[in-house]
Amino acid sequence: METRASSPISHREALRKAEQSIAKAKDAVSKDLHRLKYHFMAPAYWINDPNGLIFFKGEYHLFYQHYPYAPQWGAMHWGHAKSKDLVHWEHLPIALAPSEPYDNHDRGGCFSGSAVDDNGTLSLLYTGTMIQEDGKVVQTQCLATSQDGITFEKYEGNPVISAPPEDGSADFRDPKVWRHNDLWYMVVGSGKDGEGKALLYKSANLREWDYVGVLAESDGRIGTMWECPDFFPLGDRYVLMFSPMGMGHHKTIYLVGDMDYETGKFTWDQMGDIDHGFDYYAPQSFLDGKGRRIIIAWLNNWDWMPWYKDFGPTYQNNWCGAMSFPRTVELEPDGRLKFSPVEELQVLRREHVHLGNTKVTPGKSVLPKYVASDCLEIKAEFELAGCKAEEIGFVLRASEDSTQQTLLSCNLQTKELRFDRSRADGWSEGVQTAKLEAADDGVLKLHILIDTSVIEVYTDGDRTVMTNNIYPDPGSVNLDVFTVGNDVVMRSIDIWKLSSAW
Ligand code: FRU
């Protein structure tokens, strides 16, 4: 088939050029003051979805969508890093670069996918994207393997799935593979006639795949195309996660239900948002050596325009994008999910401040000044029984004169968690809200992770999570607790300064 691919290049040569480009840029990038301290970033340039997450031979591997030539999306490569503890990461050579007719084009490349351990061979399943002469986008599923976990060879029989089934469309991407009994299974994201779908395949050898059918699909409410589907058992149930296109501010959805491998059908009875923030997309899961189901997501999403506004000011310093801190996924007794930052974060805890029972009064500051930092973990509990306050919250990343500040608040009247970044930095925009269940309980617990340019918030027993990027000046580090309308009792607060993991 004719393609508009750039002139032929070997995979090895494509990787070498990409590495050179990163090597030239990375020292200057590392000096940028918005670089994160404990969230994963590429050494330079563009990053989007996490790919190929796997606990392999005792180490965590993270691959990621990567454009190694500019701080913007382009022909997709797979960056690669590994870690022993999910906190400290070591960059490895780029694993995949566009090089073949089926994955080589400046608007195509090696799109998202997953990794499995095939009897000691680290095997990557990814979407090859090419654009034909007539402009048509062709997405196929491809395989690459590695014996040493570092150097990957593309399978000579690629693509392993060369066309979408009747149930799907040209949007046919992001294979997630797992093993069940003696077979490999793959779910691929697609959509047809305005309904998002997860398509199911099976294989005995990762090379020949049989189409099973539609695992699950939208019922008119859950988006038009399901990007990055992920399917896994949890407790006695199954979970399907995906990033729906065309579902407004719902960017990451989970469904909980039951799987019938005989029919290849997943029937679900619970739906929820994985994260309610502006900047959390394409989470991927894996099982680690401790039996934990862990997810990592891209700290951005596609919706905002123009793109430079959406993806933050860091492109001016040749980098763009990062990963969320890893979260465990657990099933609650009522069938919902909770998401908690992995406990390994504690290795970064340094100075600690604890305050016990403290009355918070409107207009009065509570926290000592010395807790100020751009890298913090905060755990706070507020007494809601008998509380007459309208709103309780935190002023975060505030400048001395308060012209820069981010407000995180819990409105007890509207029963909403609210994140207002409209005065964060002169760049970020928008207020994000989520339903706050704690407003009906006796106690409000907040767990907040602050890093240089991101804030992750966990509440409602980790059932409500919200992640947003902000880009304040490095000196805007003040924080305090506030209440509106009446006093509130803060039962306790613990604040840890976190050291850098890099
Ligand atoms: C999700 C996504 C995937 C695709 C990749 C391309 O963010 O659009 O569907 O494979 O990004 O980089």
Short mmCIF file of C-alpha atoms and ligand atoms in Angstrom, two decimals:
data_model
loop_
_atom_site.label_atom_id
_atom_site.label_comp_id
_atom_site.label_asym_id
_atom_site.label_seq_id
_atom_site.Cartn_x
_atom_site.Cartn_y
_atom_site.Cartn_z
CA MET A 1 0.00 0.00 0.00
CA GLU A 2 1.26 3.52 -0.84
CA THR A 3 1.98 5.69 2.18
CA ARG A 4 3.27 9.17 2.71
CA ALA A 5 5.86 7.86 5.13
CA SER A 6 9.14 9.69 5.23
CA SER A 7 12.07 7.97 3.52
CA PRO A 8 12.79 4.47 4.80
CA ILE A 9 14.84 4.27 7.95
CA SER A 10 15.85 1.26 10.02
CA HIS A 11 14.37 0.95 13.49
CA ARG A 12 17.85 1.17 14.99
CA GLU A 13 18.64 4.35 13.06
CA ALA A 14 15.32 5.93 14.05
CA LEU A 15 16.06 5.17 17.72
CA ARG A 16 19.58 6.58 17.46
CA LYS A 17 18.34 9.88 16.00
CA ALA A 18 15.69 10.15 18.71
CA GLU A 19 18.25 9.53 21.47
CA GLN A 20 20.54 12.20 20.02
CA SER A 21 17.74 14.73 20.02
CA ILE A 22 16.94 14.01 23.69
CA ALA A 23 20.60 14.07 24.71
CA LYS A 24 21.00 17.57 23.24
CA ALA A 25 17.98 18.99 25.04
CA LYS A 26 17.91 17.31 28.42
CA ASP A 27 20.42 19.33 30.46
CA ALA A 28 18.73 22.62 29.72
CA VAL A 29 15.31 21.05 30.36
CA SER A 30 16.40 19.72 33.75
CA LYS A 31 16.98 23.29 34.95
CA ASP A 32 13.40 24.38 34.32
CA LEU A 33 11.80 25.49 37.59
CA HIS A 34 8.47 23.82 36.82
CA ARG A 35 10.05 20.36 36.54
CA LEU A 36 8.24 17.99 38.89
CA LYS A 37 9.94 16.53 41.96
CA TYR A 38 8.25 13.17 42.37
CA HIS A 39 6.06 12.72 39.32
CA PHE A 40 7.52 10.94 36.33
CA MET A 41 8.61 13.05 33.33
CA ALA A 42 10.51 12.35 30.11
CA PRO A 43 14.04 13.80 30.02
CA ALA A 44 12.84 16.29 27.38
CA TYR A 45 10.09 17.13 24.90
CA TRP A 46 6.64 15.56 24.64
CA ILE A 47 4.99 12.79 26.64
CA ASN A 48 1.39 11.50 26.66
CA ASP A 49 -0.20 8.17 27.62
CA PRO A 50 1.53 5.64 29.86
CA ASN A 51 2.10 2.42 27.87
CA GLY A 52 3.29 -1.07 28.60
CA LEU A 53 3.13 -0.83 32.39
CA ILE A 54 4.48 -4.05 33.81
CA PHE A 55 6.21 -5.52 36.85
CA PHE A 56 8.86 -7.56 35.05
CA LYS A 57 11.68 -9.56 36.64
CA GLY A 58 11.36 -7.68 39.92
CA GLU A 59 11.24 -4.15 38.47
CA TYR A 60 8.54 -1.72 37.42
CA HIS A 61 8.65 -0.75 33.74
CA LEU A 62 6.93 2.33 32.41
CA PHE A 63 6.76 3.06 28.69
CA TYR A 64 5.10 6.19 27.38
CA GLN A 65 3.92 7.95 24.25
CA HIS A 66 6.79 10.22 23.36
CA TYR A 67 7.76 12.73 20.70
CA PRO A 68 11.51 13.22 21.11
CA TYR A 69 11.93 16.19 18.74
CA ALA A 70 9.65 18.94 20.08
CA PRO A 71 7.47 19.72 23.10
CA GLN A 72 4.33 18.85 21.17
CA TRP A 73 2.59 15.74 19.86
CA GLY A 74 4.20 14.26 16.72
CA ALA A 75 5.16 10.87 15.25
CA MET A 76 4.84 8.63 18.26
CA HIS A 77 7.75 6.81 19.87
CA TRP A 78 7.71 4.73 23.06
CA GLY A 79 9.90 6.21 25.80
CA HIS A 80 11.00 3.81 28.54
CA ALA A 81 11.98 3.91 32.21
CA LYS A 82 12.16 1.51 35.13
CA SER A 83 11.94 1.68 38.88
CA LYS A 84 12.41 -0.52 41.92
CA ASP A 85 9.93 1.36 44.11
CA LEU A 86 7.53 3.37 41.87
CA VAL A 87 9.10 6.57 43.20
CA HIS A 88 12.65 6.70 41.80
CA TRP A 89 12.82 6.17 38.03
CA GLU A 90 15.75 5.43 35.78
CA HIS A 91 15.47 6.50 32.15
CA LEU A 92 16.21 3.77 29.61
CA PRO A 93 16.79 4.04 25.86
CA ILE A 94 13.72 4.80 23.76
CA ALA A 95 12.06 1.44 23.03
CA LEU A 96 10.08 2.00 19.84
CA ALA A 97 10.39 4.50 17.00
CA PRO A 98 8.41 4.82 13.76
CA SER A 99 10.29 2.90 11.08
CA GLU A 100 7.95 0.61 9.13
CA PRO A 101 5.25 1.35 6.57
CA TYR A 102 2.58 0.40 9.10
CA ASP A 103 3.86 2.77 11.85
CA ASN A 104 5.86 5.44 10.08
CA HIS A 105 4.40 8.85 9.45
CA ASP A 106 4.64 12.31 10.93
CA ARG A 107 1.07 12.10 12.19
CA GLY A 108 1.25 8.42 13.00
CA GLY A 109 3.82 6.19 14.59
CA CYS A 110 3.76 3.71 17.44
CA PHE A 111 0.56 4.52 19.30
CA SER A 112 -0.49 3.32 22.76
CA GLY A 113 -0.47 -0.28 23.91
CA SER A 114 0.56 -2.66 26.63
CA ALA A 115 3.22 -5.16 27.75
CA VAL A 116 3.11 -8.79 28.81
CA ASP A 117 5.68 -11.27 30.05
CA ASP A 118 5.60 -14.12 27.50
CA ASN A 119 7.68 -16.74 29.27
CA GLY A 120 10.51 -14.30 29.98
CA THR A 121 10.17 -12.37 26.70
CA LEU A 122 8.99 -8.82 27.29
CA SER A 123 6.34 -8.37 24.60
CA LEU A 124 4.79 -5.07 23.58
CA LEU A 125 1.49 -4.85 21.74
CA TYR A 126 0.94 -1.42 20.21
CA THR A 127 -1.07 0.33 17.53
CA GLY A 128 0.78 1.05 14.31
CA THR A 129 -0.68 4.19 12.78
CA MET A 130 -0.05 5.15 9.18
CA ILE A 131 -1.65 7.73 6.94
CA GLN A 132 -2.24 6.67 3.36
CA GLU A 133 -1.67 8.79 0.26
CA ASP A 134 -5.40 9.63 0.22
CA GLY A 135 -5.23 10.86 3.83
CA LYS A 136 -6.95 7.81 5.27
CA VAL A 137 -5.67 6.79 8.71
CA VAL A 138 -4.94 3.08 9.06
CA GLN A 139 -4.57 1.65 12.55
CA THR A 140 -3.34 -1.90 13.07
CA GLN A 141 -2.17 -3.88 16.10
CA CYS A 142 1.53 -4.78 16.18
CA LEU A 143 4.02 -6.74 18.27
CA ALA A 144 7.59 -5.99 19.41
CA THR A 145 9.65 -8.21 21.69
CA SER A 146 12.75 -8.01 23.84
CA GLN A 147 14.97 -10.56 25.52
CA ASP A 148 16.89 -8.10 27.70
CA GLY A 149 13.95 -5.79 28.53
CA ILE A 150 15.72 -2.85 26.86
CA THR A 151 16.14 -3.47 23.11
CA PHE A 152 12.98 -4.25 21.15
CA GLU A 153 12.60 -5.91 17.75
CA LYS A 154 9.43 -5.40 15.78
CA TYR A 155 7.87 -8.70 14.73
CA GLU A 156 8.46 -9.40 11.03
CA GLY A 157 4.88 -10.66 10.68
CA ASN A 158 3.42 -7.29 11.76
CA PRO A 159 0.69 -6.21 11.87
CA VAL A 160 -0.75 -9.01 13.97
CA ILE A 161 -4.25 -7.56 13.49
CA SER A 162 -4.39 -5.77 10.18
CA ALA A 163 -7.93 -4.38 10.03
CA PRO A 164 -10.80 -3.57 12.39
CA PRO A 165 -13.73 -6.00 12.56
CA GLU A 166 -17.16 -5.05 11.21
CA ASP A 167 -18.17 -3.96 14.72
CA GLY A 168 -15.40 -1.35 14.79
CA SER A 169 -14.19 1.53 12.64
CA ALA A 170 -10.94 3.18 11.48
CA ASP A 171 -10.52 4.34 15.10
CA PHE A 172 -9.04 1.07 16.21
CA ARG A 173 -6.30 1.38 18.79
CA ASP A 174 -4.65 0.95 22.20
CA PRO A 175 -4.46 -2.85 22.69
CA LYS A 176 -4.38 -4.01 26.32
CA VAL A 177 -3.40 -7.65 26.69
CA TRP A 178 -3.76 -10.08 29.61
CA ARG A 179 -3.64 -13.78 30.24
CA HIS A 180 -6.64 -15.84 31.30
CA ASN A 181 -6.32 -19.60 31.72
CA ASP A 182 -4.20 -20.72 28.76
CA LEU A 183 -4.94 -17.89 26.37
CA TRP A 184 -3.99 -14.29 25.74
CA TYR A 185 -6.84 -11.81 25.52
CA MET A 186 -6.74 -8.32 24.04
CA VAL A 187 -9.15 -5.45 24.32
CA VAL A 188 -8.94 -2.72 21.65
CA GLY A 189 -10.65 0.68 21.74
CA SER A 190 -12.99 1.69 18.94
CA GLY A 191 -16.32 3.32 18.19
CA LYS A 192 -18.97 3.04 15.52
CA ASP A 193 -22.10 5.02 14.71
CA GLY A 194 -21.43 7.34 17.61
CA GLU A 195 -21.01 4.65 20.28
CA GLY A 196 -17.70 3.86 21.98
CA LYS A 197 -16.72 0.19 22.08
CA ALA A 198 -14.21 -2.21 23.57
CA LEU A 199 -13.44 -5.05 21.12
CA LEU A 200 -12.24 -8.42 22.38
CA TYR A 201 -9.67 -10.75 20.77
CA LYS A 202 -7.96 -13.95 21.84
CA SER A 203 -4.73 -15.69 20.90
CA ALA A 204 -2.58 -18.66 21.85
CA ASN A 205 0.75 -17.03 20.87
CA LEU A 206 0.41 -13.19 20.66
CA ARG A 207 0.85 -13.47 16.86
CA GLU A 208 -2.40 -14.95 15.56
CA TRP A 209 -5.51 -13.32 16.94
CA ASP A 210 -9.18 -14.32 16.68
CA TYR A 211 -11.89 -11.73 17.01
CA VAL A 212 -14.28 -12.68 19.82
CA GLY A 213 -16.76 -9.80 19.72
CA VAL A 214 -17.80 -6.58 21.46
CA LEU A 215 -16.79 -6.86 25.11
CA ALA A 216 -18.87 -3.78 26.01
CA GLU A 217 -20.17 -0.67 24.30
CA SER A 218 -21.73 2.69 25.03
CA ASP A 219 -25.47 2.87 25.49
CA GLY A 220 -25.73 6.39 24.15
CA ARG A 221 -24.31 7.99 27.30
CA ILE A 222 -20.69 6.88 27.53
CA GLY A 223 -18.86 8.51 24.64
CA THR A 224 -18.28 7.98 20.94
CA MET A 225 -14.83 6.36 20.96
CA TRP A 226 -13.21 4.54 23.88
CA GLU A 227 -9.50 5.33 24.02
CA CYS A 228 -7.09 3.22 26.04
CA PRO A 229 -9.46 0.52 27.32
CA ASP A 230 -8.16 -1.65 30.15
CA PHE A 231 -9.84 -4.76 31.52
CA PHE A 232 -8.91 -6.66 34.68
CA PRO A 233 -10.29 -8.82 37.49
CA LEU A 234 -10.61 -7.15 40.90
CA GLY A 235 -11.82 -9.18 43.86
CA ASP A 236 -14.67 -11.29 42.56
CA ARG A 237 -15.54 -8.83 39.80
CA TYR A 238 -14.13 -7.31 36.60
CA VAL A 239 -13.32 -3.70 35.83
CA LEU A 240 -13.34 -1.99 32.44
CA MET A 241 -11.62 1.41 32.36
CA PHE A 242 -11.33 3.73 29.38
CA SER A 243 -11.03 7.37 28.31
CA PRO A 244 -14.19 8.21 26.37
CA MET A 245 -14.16 10.82 23.63
CA GLY A 246 -17.24 13.03 23.48
CA MET A 247 -18.41 12.67 27.08
CA GLY A 248 -17.92 16.28 28.20
CA HIS A 249 -15.88 16.70 31.36
CA HIS A 250 -15.90 12.94 32.09
CA LYS A 251 -12.43 11.98 30.90
CA THR A 252 -11.78 8.64 32.58
CA ILE A 253 -14.54 6.15 33.31
CA TYR A 254 -14.68 2.85 35.13
CA LEU A 255 -17.36 0.17 34.87
CA VAL A 256 -17.59 -2.65 37.40
CA GLY A 257 -19.33 -5.89 36.48
CA ASP A 258 -18.98 -9.55 35.58
CA MET A 259 -17.19 -11.29 32.74
CA ASP A 260 -18.43 -14.32 30.85
CA TYR A 261 -15.49 -15.77 28.89
CA GLU A 262 -17.88 -18.21 27.15
CA THR A 263 -19.77 -15.42 25.43
CA GLY A 264 -17.02 -12.80 25.60
CA LYS A 265 -19.47 -10.35 27.18
CA PHE A 266 -18.94 -8.02 30.12
CA THR A 267 -22.09 -6.93 31.93
CA TRP A 268 -21.73 -4.04 34.33
CA ASP A 269 -23.78 -2.44 37.08
CA GLN A 270 -21.52 0.34 38.43
CA MET A 271 -20.09 3.35 36.65
CA GLY A 272 -17.81 6.02 38.06
CA ASP A 273 -15.17 8.61 37.25
CA ILE A 274 -11.61 7.48 37.89
CA ASP A 275 -10.57 11.09 38.38
CA HIS A 276 -12.56 14.32 38.20
CA GLY A 277 -9.73 16.70 37.33
CA PHE A 278 -8.76 18.58 34.18
CA ASP A 279 -5.48 16.75 33.89
CA TYR A 280 -5.86 13.01 34.14
CA TYR A 281 -6.22 10.84 31.04
CA ALA A 282 -5.56 7.39 29.60
CA PRO A 283 -4.83 5.56 32.87
CA GLN A 284 -3.36 2.10 32.41
CA SER A 285 -3.27 -0.65 35.04
CA PHE A 286 -0.95 -3.51 35.92
CA LEU A 287 -0.57 -6.04 38.69
CA ASP A 288 2.61 -5.80 40.76
CA GLY A 289 4.63 -8.34 42.75
CA LYS A 290 2.64 -7.54 45.90
CA GLY A 291 -0.64 -8.36 44.13
CA ARG A 292 -1.66 -4.72 43.91
CA ARG A 293 -3.62 -3.40 40.93
CA ILE A 294 -1.92 -0.06 40.17
CA ILE A 295 -2.81 2.68 37.69
CA ILE A 296 -0.78 5.52 36.21
CA ALA A 297 -2.22 8.19 33.89
CA TRP A 298 -1.06 11.06 31.72
CA LEU A 299 -1.27 14.40 33.59
CA ASN A 300 -3.18 16.21 30.83
CA ASN A 301 -5.97 15.59 28.38
CA TRP A 302 -6.83 16.53 24.83
CA ASP A 303 -9.84 18.77 25.12
CA TRP A 304 -8.72 22.27 25.68
CA MET A 305 -7.82 24.62 22.90
CA PRO A 306 -5.54 26.09 21.75
CA TRP A 307 -3.07 23.32 22.47
CA TYR A 308 -0.35 25.43 24.10
CA LYS A 309 -2.88 26.73 26.61
CA ASP A 310 -4.07 23.24 27.31
CA PHE A 311 -0.70 21.71 27.93
CA GLY A 312 0.83 24.45 30.06
CA PRO A 313 3.71 26.87 29.69
CA THR A 314 6.52 24.32 30.06
CA TYR A 315 6.74 23.84 26.29
CA GLN A 316 8.66 27.12 26.31
CA ASN A 317 11.41 25.17 28.04
CA ASN A 318 11.20 22.14 25.75
CA TRP A 319 9.16 19.73 27.81
CA CYS A 320 5.50 18.93 28.05
CA GLY A 321 3.60 16.33 30.04
CA ALA A 322 4.11 13.99 32.98
CA MET A 323 2.59 10.98 34.73
CA SER A 324 0.30 10.90 37.76
CA PHE A 325 1.65 9.40 40.95
CA PRO A 326 0.85 5.63 40.93
CA ARG A 327 -2.46 4.73 42.62
CA THR A 328 -3.79 1.39 43.84
CA VAL A 329 -7.28 0.40 42.72
CA GLU A 330 -9.48 -1.38 45.25
CA LEU A 331 -13.03 -2.66 45.18
CA GLU A 332 -15.35 -1.29 47.88
CA PRO A 333 -18.09 -3.44 49.44
CA ASP A 334 -20.76 -1.52 47.51
CA GLY A 335 -19.08 -2.29 44.17
CA ARG A 336 -17.48 1.13 43.69
CA LEU A 337 -13.74 1.72 43.36
CA LYS A 338 -11.25 3.63 45.44
CA PHE A 339 -7.90 4.95 44.28
CA SER A 340 -5.08 5.60 46.75
CA PRO A 341 -1.52 6.84 46.19
CA VAL A 342 0.91 3.94 46.69
CA GLU A 343 2.45 3.89 50.16
CA GLU A 344 5.98 4.08 48.70
CA LEU A 345 5.51 7.86 48.58
CA GLN A 346 6.37 7.83 52.29
CA VAL A 347 10.08 7.35 51.49
CA LEU A 348 10.13 11.00 50.39
CA ARG A 349 8.68 12.35 53.65
CA ARG A 350 11.01 14.79 55.45
CA GLU A 351 10.06 17.53 57.96
CA HIS A 352 6.72 16.80 59.55
CA VAL A 353 4.23 19.13 61.22
CA HIS A 354 1.29 17.80 63.19
CA LEU A 355 -1.53 19.85 64.68
CA GLY A 356 -4.19 18.23 66.82
CA ASN A 357 -7.70 19.60 67.46
CA THR A 358 -7.65 23.15 66.10
CA LYS A 359 -10.49 25.62 65.72
CA VAL A 360 -10.56 27.24 62.29
CA THR A 361 -12.31 30.63 62.26
CA PRO A 362 -13.30 32.67 59.19
CA GLY A 363 -10.63 35.19 58.25
CA LYS A 364 -7.92 33.83 60.59
CA SER A 365 -4.85 31.93 59.50
CA VAL A 366 -4.12 28.59 61.12
CA LEU A 367 -0.97 27.04 59.73
CA PRO A 368 2.55 28.10 60.70
CA LYS A 369 4.40 29.91 57.94
CA TYR A 370 7.29 27.43 57.85
CA VAL A 371 5.18 24.67 56.28
CA ALA A 372 5.39 26.55 52.96
CA SER A 373 6.79 24.44 50.12
CA ASP A 374 6.10 23.43 46.52
CA CYS A 375 6.44 19.77 47.39
CA LEU A 376 4.11 18.54 50.15
CA GLU A 377 1.88 15.75 51.33
CA ILE A 378 -1.06 16.87 53.49
CA LYS A 379 -3.58 14.80 55.44
CA ALA A 380 -6.35 16.70 57.20
CA GLU A 381 -9.56 15.76 59.02
CA PHE A 382 -12.45 18.09 59.78
CA GLU A 383 -15.36 17.53 62.15
CA LEU A 384 -18.62 17.95 60.25
CA ALA A 385 -21.08 16.86 62.95
CA GLY A 386 -22.75 20.06 64.15
CA CYS A 387 -20.55 22.15 61.83
CA LYS A 388 -22.28 25.29 60.53
CA ALA A 389 -19.58 26.39 58.10
CA GLU A 390 -20.63 26.78 54.47
CA GLU A 391 -17.24 25.99 53.08
CA ILE A 392 -13.98 24.51 54.32
CA GLY A 393 -10.82 24.47 52.33
CA PHE A 394 -7.20 25.19 51.58
CA VAL A 395 -5.45 28.11 49.97
CA LEU A 396 -2.58 26.48 48.11
CA ARG A 397 0.52 27.74 46.31
CA ALA A 398 -0.16 31.34 47.33
CA SER A 399 2.27 34.20 46.71
CA GLU A 400 3.18 36.62 49.55
CA ASP A 401 0.72 39.20 48.23
CA SER A 402 -1.90 36.52 47.44
CA THR A 403 -2.19 37.57 43.80
CA GLN A 404 -1.36 33.97 42.94
CA GLN A 405 -3.37 31.31 44.76
CA THR A 406 -5.24 28.10 44.13
CA LEU A 407 -8.37 27.30 46.12
CA LEU A 408 -9.37 23.79 47.08
CA SER A 409 -12.68 23.83 48.90
CA CYS A 410 -15.44 21.61 50.14
CA ASN A 411 -18.81 23.28 49.93
CA LEU A 412 -21.06 21.73 52.55
CA GLN A 413 -24.17 23.34 51.08
CA THR A 414 -23.79 22.38 47.45
CA LYS A 415 -21.97 19.20 48.59
CA GLU A 416 -19.17 19.74 46.15
CA LEU A 417 -15.44 19.42 46.03
CA ARG A 418 -14.19 22.46 44.14
CA PHE A 419 -10.80 23.23 42.63
CA ASP A 420 -10.36 26.81 41.45
CA ARG A 421 -7.18 27.50 39.51
CA SER A 422 -8.36 30.71 37.87
CA ARG A 423 -5.89 32.76 39.95
CA ALA A 424 -3.20 30.09 40.17
CA ASP A 425 -0.62 31.58 37.86
CA GLY A 426 -1.98 33.88 35.13
CA TRP A 427 -1.93 30.90 32.76
CA SER A 428 -4.24 28.18 34.06
CA GLU A 429 -7.98 28.56 33.79
CA GLY A 430 -11.07 26.94 35.13
CA VAL A 431 -12.93 25.59 38.10
CA GLN A 432 -13.47 21.87 38.41
CA THR A 433 -16.10 20.33 40.71
CA ALA A 434 -17.13 16.87 41.87
CA LYS A 435 -19.87 15.53 44.10
CA LEU A 436 -18.59 15.31 47.67
CA GLU A 437 -20.02 12.34 49.57
CA ALA A 438 -18.29 13.33 52.81
CA ALA A 439 -20.67 16.27 53.11
CA ASP A 440 -23.25 13.74 54.36
CA ASP A 441 -20.84 11.99 56.74
CA GLY A 442 -19.61 13.15 60.11
CA VAL A 443 -16.07 13.77 59.01
CA LEU A 444 -14.24 15.21 56.02
CA LYS A 445 -10.82 13.75 55.23
CA LEU A 446 -8.56 15.25 52.60
CA HIS A 447 -5.30 13.81 51.31
CA ILE A 448 -3.44 16.27 49.09
CA LEU A 449 -0.26 15.75 47.08
CA ILE A 450 1.44 18.92 45.95
CA ASP A 451 4.28 18.84 43.45
CA THR A 452 5.84 21.74 41.56
CA SER A 453 3.10 21.99 38.94
CA VAL A 454 0.41 19.48 39.87
CA ILE A 455 -2.03 18.92 42.74
CA GLU A 456 -3.69 15.54 43.38
CA VAL A 457 -6.63 15.49 45.82
CA TYR A 458 -8.11 12.35 47.41
CA THR A 459 -11.27 12.40 49.52
CA ASP A 460 -14.42 10.41 50.34
CA GLY A 461 -12.25 7.49 51.45
CA ASP A 462 -10.36 7.80 48.13
CA ARG A 463 -13.56 7.34 46.10
CA THR A 464 -13.42 10.93 44.85
CA VAL A 465 -10.12 11.95 43.27
CA MET A 466 -9.18 15.10 41.39
CA THR A 467 -5.96 15.99 39.59
CA ASN A 468 -5.11 19.40 38.15
CA ASN A 469 -1.99 21.10 36.84
CA ILE A 470 -1.05 24.63 37.87
CA TYR A 471 2.08 26.67 37.07
CA PRO A 472 2.63 29.21 39.85
CA ASP A 473 5.91 31.08 40.34
CA PRO A 474 8.44 29.00 42.27
CA GLY A 475 8.14 31.47 45.17
CA SER A 476 4.35 31.03 45.50
CA VAL A 477 4.43 28.36 48.18
CA ASN A 478 2.23 29.59 51.04
CA LEU A 479 -0.68 27.54 52.27
CA ASP A 480 -3.40 27.81 54.84
CA VAL A 481 -6.73 26.38 55.90
CA PHE A 482 -9.89 28.47 55.69
CA THR A 483 -13.56 28.32 56.50
CA VAL A 484 -16.46 30.43 55.28
CA GLY A 485 -19.61 31.32 57.23
CA ASN A 486 -18.70 29.72 60.55
CA ASP A 487 -16.06 27.90 62.58
CA VAL A 488 -15.01 24.36 61.95
CA VAL A 489 -12.97 22.00 64.09
CA MET A 490 -9.96 20.56 62.33
CA ARG A 491 -9.44 17.28 64.20
CA SER A 492 -5.90 16.95 62.93
CA ILE A 493 -3.55 17.88 60.18
CA ASP A 494 -0.27 16.27 59.14
CA ILE A 495 2.01 18.00 56.66
CA TRP A 496 5.18 16.48 55.31
CA LYS A 497 7.72 18.24 53.14
CA LEU A 498 8.68 15.81 50.42
CA SER A 499 12.16 15.53 49.02
CA SER A 500 12.82 15.24 45.32
CA ALA A 501 12.90 11.76 43.81
CA TRP A 502 15.05 12.87 40.87
C1 FRU B 1 -4.88 8.79 23.99
C2 FRU B 1 -4.40 8.59 22.56
C3 FRU B 1 -4.50 7.14 22.16
C4 FRU B 1 -3.46 7.02 21.10
C5 FRU B 1 -2.38 7.94 21.60
C6 FRU B 1 -1.58 8.62 20.53
O1 FRU B 1 -4.33 9.90 24.61
O2 FRU B 1 -5.14 9.42 21.69
O3 FRU B 1 -5.79 6.73 21.75
O4 FRU B 1 -3.00 5.72 20.93
O5 FRU B 1 -3.02 8.91 22.42
O6 FRU B 1 -0.49 9.31 21.06
#
